[in-house]
XYZ file of C-alpha atoms in Angstrom:
626
model
C -12.114 24.089 -10.068
C -9.909 25.464 -12.648
C -9.395 24.872 -16.396
C -5.918 23.785 -17.341
C -5.210 27.347 -18.648
C -6.677 29.110 -15.743
C -4.615 26.821 -13.268
C -1.283 28.061 -14.988
C -2.624 31.703 -14.424
C -3.553 31.092 -10.936
C -1.672 32.883 -8.075
C 0.510 30.247 -6.354
C 1.360 29.178 -3.554
C -2.559 29.455 -2.439
C -3.997 28.955 -6.037
C -7.080 27.431 -4.670
C -10.623 28.393 -5.868
C -12.556 28.829 -2.796
C -15.749 28.505 -4.531
C -15.013 25.026 -5.845
C -15.226 21.833 -3.800
C -11.696 20.749 -3.954
C -10.279 17.210 -3.938
C -9.216 14.352 -1.702
C -6.114 12.641 -2.990
C -6.353 8.995 -1.903
C -2.897 7.105 -1.947
C -2.453 3.088 -1.560
C 0.120 2.015 0.943
C 2.772 1.844 -1.803
C 1.990 5.025 -3.579
C 4.209 8.037 -3.381
C 4.371 11.525 -4.826
C 7.380 13.463 -6.208
C 7.380 17.019 -7.214
C 10.733 17.786 -8.690
C 9.886 21.161 -10.330
C 6.771 23.554 -10.911
C 3.999 24.876 -8.726
C 1.570 22.606 -6.981
C -1.294 23.719 -4.775
C -3.717 20.768 -3.462
C -6.978 22.282 -2.180
C -9.178 20.252 0.038
C -12.771 19.484 -0.434
C -13.526 22.666 2.026
C -11.050 25.046 0.468
C -11.863 27.839 2.959
C -10.871 25.811 6.289
C -8.962 22.648 6.815
C -10.986 20.690 9.478
C -11.140 17.280 11.017
C -14.612 16.903 9.733
C -13.582 17.364 6.090
C -11.989 14.563 4.159
C -8.191 15.003 4.144
C -6.467 16.645 1.131
C -4.242 13.554 0.940
C -5.116 10.601 2.434
C -3.501 7.133 2.859
C -4.700 4.019 4.699
C -3.151 3.475 7.867
C -3.277 -0.315 7.670
C -2.815 -2.590 4.612
C -3.921 -5.957 5.157
C -2.843 -8.986 3.110
C -6.108 -10.479 2.143
C -8.074 -13.219 3.958
C -9.034 -16.765 3.307
C -11.318 -19.058 5.248
C -12.609 -22.604 5.479
C -16.160 -23.735 6.876
C -16.548 -25.011 10.206
C -16.907 -28.802 9.702
C -19.412 -29.117 12.709
C -21.915 -27.030 10.484
C -20.973 -28.206 6.986
C -22.728 -30.934 4.979
C -23.956 -31.892 1.465
C -27.300 -32.638 0.229
C -28.081 -34.355 -3.176
C -30.956 -34.538 -5.344
C -31.911 -36.120 -8.721
C -34.035 -35.167 -11.782
C -34.536 -36.770 -15.315
C -35.563 -35.219 -18.517
C -37.461 -36.548 -21.557
C -40.687 -38.384 -22.452
C -42.516 -40.129 -25.211
C -45.865 -39.903 -25.889
C -47.930 -42.547 -27.419
C -51.708 -42.164 -28.749
C -54.232 -43.793 -26.465
C -51.695 -44.936 -24.178
C -50.098 -41.692 -22.525
C -46.652 -40.279 -22.002
C -43.876 -42.323 -20.402
C -40.438 -40.978 -19.184
C -37.158 -41.700 -21.116
C -35.086 -41.961 -18.169
C -35.102 -43.045 -14.394
C -32.349 -43.406 -11.937
C -31.175 -43.566 -8.146
C -28.662 -41.079 -6.213
C -26.558 -42.206 -3.153
C -23.905 -40.839 -1.227
C -20.707 -43.108 -1.054
C -19.575 -42.250 2.580
C -22.564 -41.642 4.433
C -25.924 -39.720 3.932
C -24.750 -36.426 5.936
C -21.194 -36.272 4.828
C -20.444 -33.940 7.892
C -16.642 -32.841 8.308
C -15.851 -33.471 4.505
C -14.519 -29.854 4.217
C -11.502 -30.164 6.636
C -10.746 -33.693 7.753
C -10.218 -35.072 4.153
C -13.367 -37.167 3.827
C -14.704 -36.249 0.604
C -18.251 -35.716 -0.386
C -18.955 -38.522 -3.078
C -22.138 -38.640 -4.851
C -23.036 -41.329 -7.202
C -25.952 -41.372 -9.714
C -26.974 -44.325 -11.790
C -29.289 -43.602 -14.743
C -31.183 -46.012 -17.228
C -32.232 -43.958 -20.258
C -32.971 -44.262 -23.893
C -33.682 -42.170 -26.997
C -32.267 -38.912 -25.869
C -33.587 -39.263 -22.180
C -31.294 -37.824 -19.583
C -30.542 -37.726 -16.060
C -29.299 -34.796 -13.981
C -27.542 -35.130 -10.507
C -27.271 -32.121 -8.001
C -25.083 -32.097 -5.246
C -25.223 -28.964 -2.842
C -22.162 -28.664 -0.731
C -23.076 -26.422 2.479
C -20.507 -24.666 4.151
C -21.317 -22.494 7.338
C -19.260 -20.676 9.813
C -16.470 -19.855 7.291
C -13.190 -18.885 9.070
C -14.933 -18.281 12.594
C -12.680 -20.856 14.239
C -9.484 -18.941 12.790
C -7.402 -16.501 14.712
C -7.122 -14.269 11.693
C -9.935 -11.949 11.344
C -10.578 -9.817 8.194
C -9.551 -6.293 8.295
C -12.072 -3.501 7.353
C -12.391 -2.516 3.903
C -14.302 -2.923 0.451
C -14.037 -6.390 -1.014
C -12.304 -6.195 -4.372
C -11.640 -9.847 -5.281
C -13.890 -12.654 -3.958
C -13.335 -16.259 -5.049
C -14.655 -19.719 -3.874
C -11.583 -22.042 -4.539
C -12.944 -25.700 -4.873
C -11.314 -28.892 -5.093
C -13.145 -31.782 -6.752
C -13.680 -33.945 -9.723
C -16.270 -35.909 -11.678
C -15.893 -39.697 -11.778
C -17.058 -42.402 -14.162
C -17.138 -39.818 -17.051
C -17.083 -40.793 -20.809
C -17.260 -38.826 -23.952
C -20.866 -38.506 -23.923
C -21.037 -36.800 -20.626
C -21.350 -33.230 -20.148
C -22.070 -30.696 -17.382
C -23.530 -28.056 -19.702
C -26.965 -27.961 -21.188
C -28.839 -25.002 -22.596
C -27.200 -22.822 -19.893
C -28.735 -24.845 -16.999
C -26.013 -26.897 -15.741
C -22.818 -26.272 -13.957
C -21.990 -24.778 -10.562
C -24.372 -22.387 -8.705
C -22.735 -20.429 -5.727
C -24.803 -18.621 -3.193
C -23.066 -16.397 -0.392
C -24.665 -16.064 3.048
C -23.638 -13.407 5.477
C -22.898 -14.526 9.134
C -26.152 -15.754 10.889
C -28.450 -15.140 8.153
C -30.636 -18.043 6.393
C -31.259 -15.957 3.263
C -28.625 -15.564 0.656
C -27.059 -12.220 0.147
C -26.087 -12.919 -3.504
C -25.133 -15.598 -6.014
C -23.455 -16.416 -9.124
C -23.752 -19.311 -11.838
C -20.972 -20.796 -13.648
C -21.450 -23.209 -16.671
C -18.683 -25.649 -15.332
C -17.568 -27.570 -12.249
C -14.280 -29.370 -11.149
C -13.861 -32.333 -13.462
C -11.265 -34.427 -15.056
C -11.118 -37.068 -17.707
C -8.829 -39.041 -15.768
C -10.261 -40.891 -12.680
C -9.023 -39.790 -9.541
C -7.305 -36.663 -10.701
C -8.742 -33.775 -8.865
C -9.054 -30.332 -10.346
C -8.992 -27.053 -8.203
C -11.050 -23.968 -9.638
C -11.246 -20.524 -8.755
C -14.983 -19.154 -8.878
C -14.680 -15.332 -9.331
C -17.905 -14.282 -7.455
C -17.324 -10.681 -8.841
C -16.861 -11.738 -12.441
C -18.960 -10.073 -15.164
C -18.980 -13.336 -16.951
C -21.012 -15.305 -14.383
C -24.910 -15.395 -14.958
C -27.194 -14.355 -12.189
C -29.394 -16.763 -10.122
C -33.081 -16.155 -10.239
C -34.150 -14.103 -7.285
C -30.766 -13.164 -6.212
C -28.471 -10.125 -6.763
C -25.354 -11.143 -8.398
C -22.365 -10.629 -5.971
C -20.626 -8.042 -8.181
C -23.591 -5.876 -7.640
C -23.650 -5.999 -3.894
C -21.311 -3.918 -1.607
C -19.464 -6.258 0.843
C -17.015 -5.578 3.562
C -14.259 -7.847 4.207
C -15.264 -7.994 8.006
C -18.676 -9.465 6.994
C -16.947 -12.509 5.720
C -15.927 -13.981 9.053
C -18.748 -16.617 9.813
C -20.300 -16.328 6.580
C -21.692 -19.204 4.592
C -21.488 -20.628 1.059
C -23.698 -22.914 -1.024
C -21.881 -24.538 -3.920
C -24.313 -26.596 -5.948
C -22.674 -28.577 -8.816
C -24.878 -30.135 -11.294
C -24.211 -33.093 -13.831
C -25.965 -34.052 -17.030
C -25.960 -37.347 -18.624
C -28.000 -38.162 -21.976
C -28.097 -41.594 -23.810
C -28.795 -41.788 -27.515
C -30.297 -45.248 -27.702
C -30.363 -47.173 -24.654
C -27.904 -47.692 -21.760
C -27.363 -47.723 -17.978
C -24.625 -45.232 -17.060
C -23.300 -43.381 -13.935
C -22.491 -40.069 -12.845
C -20.100 -39.520 -10.257
C -19.396 -36.282 -8.208
C -16.646 -35.553 -5.658
C -15.536 -32.495 -3.622
C -12.563 -32.390 -1.220
C -13.308 -29.022 0.023
C -13.344 -25.395 -0.683
C -12.434 -21.863 0.809
C -13.697 -18.276 0.533
C -10.912 -15.958 -0.460
C -10.901 -12.204 -0.417
C -7.304 -11.895 -1.410
C -5.288 -9.419 -3.518
C -5.361 -10.071 -7.353
C -2.403 -9.091 -9.604
C -3.228 -9.031 -13.317
C -0.850 -8.371 -16.279
C -0.780 -5.114 -18.095
C 0.560 -6.677 -21.489
C 0.585 -9.826 -23.179
C 2.226 -11.353 -26.082
C 1.798 -14.592 -27.684
C 3.562 -15.521 -31.059
C 2.813 -18.701 -32.635
C -0.596 -19.101 -31.723
C -2.520 -19.767 -34.861
C -5.127 -17.013 -35.156
C -3.882 -13.520 -34.830
C -7.315 -11.874 -33.894
C -7.348 -14.154 -31.080
C -4.289 -12.709 -29.046
C -4.564 -11.494 -25.498
C -5.276 -7.925 -25.433
C -2.561 -5.561 -24.408
C -4.312 -4.806 -21.171
C -5.003 -8.344 -20.474
C -7.715 -9.772 -17.922
C -11.424 -9.457 -19.671
C -12.494 -12.296 -21.327
C -15.591 -10.905 -22.676
C -13.890 -8.595 -25.440
C -13.444 -11.531 -27.659
C -9.399 -11.045 -27.700
C -7.862 -14.384 -26.637
C -4.633 -16.388 -27.293
C -4.864 -20.065 -28.584
C -4.232 -22.253 -31.252
C -5.794 -25.571 -32.788
C -4.299 -28.697 -34.559
C -5.919 -31.304 -36.876
C -5.468 -34.951 -37.182
C -4.185 -36.575 -40.575
C -5.595 -39.680 -42.166
C -3.270 -42.335 -43.334
C -3.727 -45.058 -46.159
C -7.490 -45.126 -47.246
C -8.388 -42.920 -44.316
C -6.871 -45.364 -41.728
C -3.908 -45.282 -39.493
C -4.867 -41.730 -38.337
C -2.146 -39.597 -36.684
C -2.656 -36.506 -34.630
C 0.153 -34.046 -33.833
C 1.144 -32.476 -30.814
C 2.470 -28.925 -30.296
C 3.536 -26.667 -27.566
C 2.904 -22.895 -27.534
C 3.544 -20.115 -25.155
C 1.914 -16.733 -24.189
C 3.857 -14.299 -22.045
C 1.870 -11.931 -19.862
C 3.829 -9.039 -18.057
C 3.520 -6.202 -15.752
C 1.520 -7.943 -13.036
C 0.128 -5.301 -10.814
C -3.205 -4.656 -8.959
C -5.958 -3.550 -11.303
C -8.441 -2.821 -8.713
C -8.463 -0.266 -5.959
C -6.892 -0.135 -3.573
C -3.317 -1.275 -4.882
C -2.030 -3.117 -2.039
C 1.347 -5.372 -2.277
C 2.063 -7.005 1.172
C 5.333 -7.999 2.503
C 4.442 -10.527 5.159
C 4.700 -14.424 4.663
C 2.417 -15.794 1.776
C -0.263 -18.018 2.889
C -1.514 -18.611 -0.587
C -0.506 -17.920 -4.110
C -2.071 -19.285 -7.159
C -2.133 -18.460 -10.883
C -5.697 -18.463 -12.097
C -5.873 -19.480 -15.912
C -9.245 -19.090 -17.671
C -9.855 -20.686 -20.885
C -11.563 -23.646 -23.086
C -10.597 -26.337 -25.293
C -12.496 -27.189 -28.545
C -12.780 -29.998 -31.261
C -13.338 -27.532 -33.868
C -10.975 -25.721 -36.251
C -11.695 -22.778 -34.092
C -13.928 -21.433 -31.294
C -17.213 -20.751 -31.540
C -17.965 -18.123 -29.046
C -16.556 -16.022 -26.387
C -15.713 -16.395 -22.740
C -17.274 -19.004 -20.544
C -19.973 -20.210 -23.109
C -17.823 -21.514 -25.726
C -18.769 -24.766 -24.788
C -20.444 -26.348 -28.070
C -18.893 -29.776 -27.586
C -17.095 -31.953 -24.967
C -13.498 -31.074 -24.790
C -10.959 -33.899 -26.398
C -7.637 -32.885 -24.788
C -7.781 -32.720 -21.175
C -6.341 -36.127 -20.495
C -2.703 -35.629 -21.607
C -2.569 -32.133 -22.244
C -0.402 -29.811 -19.717
C 0.354 -26.195 -18.400
C 3.574 -24.960 -17.306
C 4.334 -21.577 -15.965
C 7.676 -19.811 -15.692
C 7.400 -16.570 -13.403
C 10.250 -14.369 -13.938
C 11.388 -10.681 -13.072
C 10.679 -11.302 -9.541
C 11.645 -8.567 -7.016
C 14.463 -8.767 -4.842
C 16.815 -11.794 -5.370
C 14.439 -14.340 -6.020
C 15.069 -14.681 -9.905
C 12.566 -16.922 -11.416
C 10.688 -20.124 -10.729
C 8.530 -22.846 -12.545
C 5.489 -24.903 -11.929
C 3.828 -27.626 -14.024
C 0.561 -29.380 -13.915
C -0.970 -32.327 -15.684
C -4.290 -30.294 -16.743
C -5.652 -27.326 -19.156
C -8.839 -25.372 -18.229
C -11.890 -26.180 -20.386
C -15.473 -24.974 -20.569
C -14.464 -21.561 -19.338
C -12.877 -23.001 -16.016
C -10.958 -20.771 -13.947
C -8.366 -23.253 -13.253
C -6.465 -22.369 -9.943
C -2.921 -23.910 -9.946
C -1.267 -23.758 -6.766
C 2.346 -21.993 -6.952
C 2.995 -23.253 -3.198
C 2.138 -26.738 -3.509
C 5.210 -28.828 -2.657
C 3.892 -31.618 -4.791
C 3.842 -29.658 -7.935
C 6.757 -30.256 -10.022
C 8.746 -27.033 -10.104
C 10.502 -24.566 -7.867
C 7.920 -21.799 -7.157
C 6.975 -23.252 -3.583
C 10.767 -22.740 -2.363
C 11.242 -19.498 -4.145
C 8.010 -17.271 -3.281
C 7.904 -15.921 -0.008
C 5.820 -12.703 -0.204
C 3.446 -11.009 -2.628
C 5.676 -8.115 -3.347
C 8.062 -10.366 -5.179
C 5.201 -10.719 -7.800
C 4.693 -6.990 -8.478
C 5.869 -6.282 -12.099
C 6.599 -9.949 -12.689
C 6.322 -11.764 -16.142
C 4.533 -15.280 -16.538
C 5.182 -17.483 -19.561
C 2.325 -19.828 -19.655
C 3.217 -22.906 -22.036
C 0.490 -25.299 -23.236
C 1.142 -28.782 -24.392
C -1.611 -29.899 -26.580
C -2.228 -33.612 -27.363
C -5.568 -35.169 -28.134
C -7.047 -37.830 -25.936
C -7.753 -40.556 -28.532
C -6.959 -40.503 -32.254
C -9.890 -41.138 -34.548
C -9.839 -44.636 -36.127
C -10.766 -43.597 -39.759
C -11.193 -40.126 -41.441
C -12.959 -39.816 -44.954
C -10.488 -37.006 -45.848
C -7.985 -34.744 -44.378
C -10.728 -31.966 -44.219
C -13.096 -34.448 -42.186
C -10.574 -35.357 -39.677
C -10.828 -34.089 -36.021
C -9.651 -30.770 -34.910
C -8.786 -29.867 -31.480
C -7.643 -26.811 -29.884
C -7.085 -24.858 -26.519
C -7.562 -21.146 -25.736
C -6.196 -19.020 -22.868
C -8.691 -16.166 -22.140
C -7.030 -14.480 -19.130
C -4.449 -14.965 -16.638
C -4.065 -13.567 -13.073
C -2.372 -14.104 -9.698
C -4.219 -14.609 -6.470
C -2.354 -13.797 -3.199
C -3.119 -13.804 0.546
C -0.373 -12.698 3.081
C 0.015 -12.776 6.610
C 0.907 -9.401 8.425
C 0.613 -5.824 7.067
C 2.488 -4.190 4.477
C 5.253 -2.702 6.365
C 6.808 -0.007 3.922
C 6.093 2.292 1.196
C 7.867 1.954 -2.038
C 9.901 5.149 -2.025
C 10.001 8.342 0.183
C 7.834 11.176 -1.136
C 9.898 14.138 -2.332
C 8.970 17.881 -2.608
C 11.321 20.306 -4.172
C 10.995 23.863 -3.035
C 12.468 26.993 -4.726
C 13.842 25.900 -7.808
C 14.090 28.728 -10.406
C 11.902 28.428 -13.717
C 10.184 30.781 -15.991
C 7.218 31.285 -13.724
C 9.329 31.756 -10.363
C 10.478 29.366 -7.727
C 8.666 25.897 -7.398
C 6.108 25.519 -4.613
C 4.166 22.671 -3.162
C 1.625 23.533 -0.599
C -1.380 21.490 0.488
C -4.315 23.316 2.051
C -5.893 20.934 4.246
C -5.104 17.737 6.142
C -2.269 15.382 5.490
C -2.298 11.880 6.486
C 0.607 9.680 5.159
C 1.144 7.213 7.885
C 3.216 4.639 5.508
C 5.425 7.325 3.795
C 8.268 9.266 4.678
C 8.276 12.991 3.542
C 11.470 14.479 2.168
C 11.743 18.152 1.574
C 14.578 19.652 -0.236
C 14.828 23.780 0.124
C 16.767 24.761 -3.018
C 15.535 28.371 -2.977
C 13.263 30.796 -1.420
C 10.296 29.280 0.653
C 6.955 30.054 -0.444
C 5.156 33.234 0.690
C 1.615 34.509 0.733
C 1.977 36.975 -2.115
C 3.840 34.388 -4.187
C 7.247 36.362 -4.115
C 10.396 36.403 -1.902
C 9.834 39.464 0.218
C 8.210 39.836 3.505
C 4.839 38.381 2.978
C 3.753 35.507 5.429
C 5.052 32.148 4.877
C 2.944 29.215 3.740
C 3.354 26.075 5.515
C 3.860 22.720 3.181
C 0.792 21.116 4.949
C -2.001 23.558 5.864
C -3.845 21.272 8.550
C -2.776 18.326 10.882
C -0.070 16.131 9.179
C 0.617 12.427 10.012
C 3.723 10.964 8.241
C 5.902 8.123 8.720
C 8.951 10.019 8.774
C 10.348 13.616 7.877
C 13.521 14.786 6.418
C 14.329 18.467 5.666
C 17.325 19.359 3.602
C 18.454 23.168 2.801
C 20.646 23.709 -0.075
C 23.245 26.440 0.131
C 21.096 28.611 -1.829
C 17.868 27.658 -0.083
C 15.690 28.938 2.554
C 13.976 26.502 4.985
C 10.114 27.386 5.209
C 7.302 26.074 7.551
C 6.412 22.609 7.190
C 3.371 22.110 8.894
C 0.103 24.033 9.734
C -0.679 27.647 10.303
C 1.575 29.894 12.017
C -0.827 32.375 12.953
C -2.845 30.923 15.619
C -2.864 27.444 17.557
C -5.741 24.815 17.203
C -6.872 25.463 20.736
C -6.888 28.741 22.686
C -8.430 30.157 26.005
C -10.194 33.560 25.757
C -10.940 35.468 29.062
C -13.849 37.533 28.798
C -14.583 40.467 30.877
C -17.878 42.778 31.229
C -17.535 46.132 32.936
C -20.372 48.691 33.806
C -20.164 51.531 31.795
C -19.030 54.937 33.523
C -17.186 53.498 36.398
C -15.881 50.292 34.733
C -16.919 47.874 37.537
C -16.576 44.210 36.916
C -19.887 42.771 36.681
C -18.906 39.301 35.004
C -16.265 37.113 33.825
C -15.932 34.096 31.888
C -13.042 31.817 30.679
C -13.826 30.118 27.361
C -11.629 27.465 25.694
C -11.969 27.685 21.773
C -11.171 24.797 19.586
C -10.673 24.995 15.859
C -10.451 21.471 15.296
C -13.837 20.986 13.454
C -13.705 24.462 11.966
C -13.058 27.978 13.279
C -14.809 28.275 16.860
C -16.528 24.934 16.228
C -15.752 23.689 19.766
C -16.577 26.110 22.665
C -16.443 25.027 26.402
C -16.911 27.290 29.181
C -14.416 26.396 32.001
C -15.203 29.179 34.514
C -17.556 32.050 34.871
C -18.945 34.501 37.633
C -21.527 37.411 37.784
C -20.972 40.358 40.248
C -23.598 42.219 42.044
């Protein structure tokens, strides 16, 4: 309620403006306050009276969960496919005829029940005959219900600040003419259902799907349902616009609809294959870098921002290469290169800030990005998909994570894949089959707080062209990294604060002795409070004379631990609550007749101030005389 100037002139220790609404300071489970000098007064949202019905002046969550993940119940999970064709030719006096036709089948049964957990993947195959630009579109809708309902781990209450669908799959029988994106209509469509509901709560569309140029190479993607980059689905709110509590996720449902597009320029019979091995719904804790550097990437205007994470700002990191023709344009050679972008200071960027110290159940690095067959990229974010990628067969990504907390040191992991078409590539750091050491080094999420990740991309074109007319007409190919984050899920609660809270009372300064007083409730179940009395304790009149002492906390206090140290020149004051009256008291009322003082009535009343002065009244006994 004060300006900075007025606050400096306020009368401490009780510098509260009783006409103002006050504050509620919300701490994460690892946040601490340190007051080494000066005067601090924290006034609760009802500055006149500290009560249980008013928000605490300082509040800290009593429990911090490590996130939650769930897979669908196989008994109620299935897959459904559909098939469409586009394009027609119209002849005078004859009529219009479609330019494409085809069939769609499942390769392992019509229902595909159980494909999510038992390893029998849902494989759909589309056969398409088309001509003169005719196209076939295959849709597979993977339906998972009862997510996490059979697990013993239930999500804790609290707002959802990170929500991903982690899906593993591939496209099969793909060639260079195949594409999953066509005018914004082809890609992955995800709908989220609350438990027991037949109507989707929200949805998000992404212009990509799990896909690989190599037959049998499966790709794992993280679809960020809260991303501002995703498109809404007609008739549904985007999931980022819906308030979801984590407890609503157990038993929820997800539809993951993947659509593939295949066109034929002249005439041919072609095939589209889609396969999904499973997915999980994850409400974990994301760690994002706070700084990034990428020396050696070709375009200085496309560096990751100093506060990395947003794709839509156009600040990216990447590089491109160009093939070189030989004699008379033949014997074309294409260079390879390796570049690194370093992102550092990993921490939580969304409230609440929660690292956890239980065992890691899941830890993966999510890298979004694109590839291109041009000199540079044509757009920003997910929709830089002008042409099919040309570098996803041989190019690789490796990650070195360093500055790990504790004695873990560093670790490495390597994957034979790069993201394209805006994909959020999920690289599992705990996968023991991945070349590297992270699966044996990482044990808890707190190791990753403040870590540094060096993301190294090896770039190689899939196939060199046979001939180039000139050096300027030879093929370009490139890769770009848009954002990097860590996704973690941990079993068990966070068990300790980052450091004790330290309050120093009585240090001499130009404005008098230092003070720290909270006029309201204090709830810090995860923090120890350490008070150092280095001088006179705070008094009502702000001085050191006989004024009434003012406690450090003016209402109920909940602490993990308490330490109080008195310096040789210090004076120990009151730590908790008001010294003038108890929270509950018994009052005896007596009524006497005027004149002779005869008792005509008595009452014993219990008065409670827990919800405000005199807010709780109970008559324990009463009598009325004759």
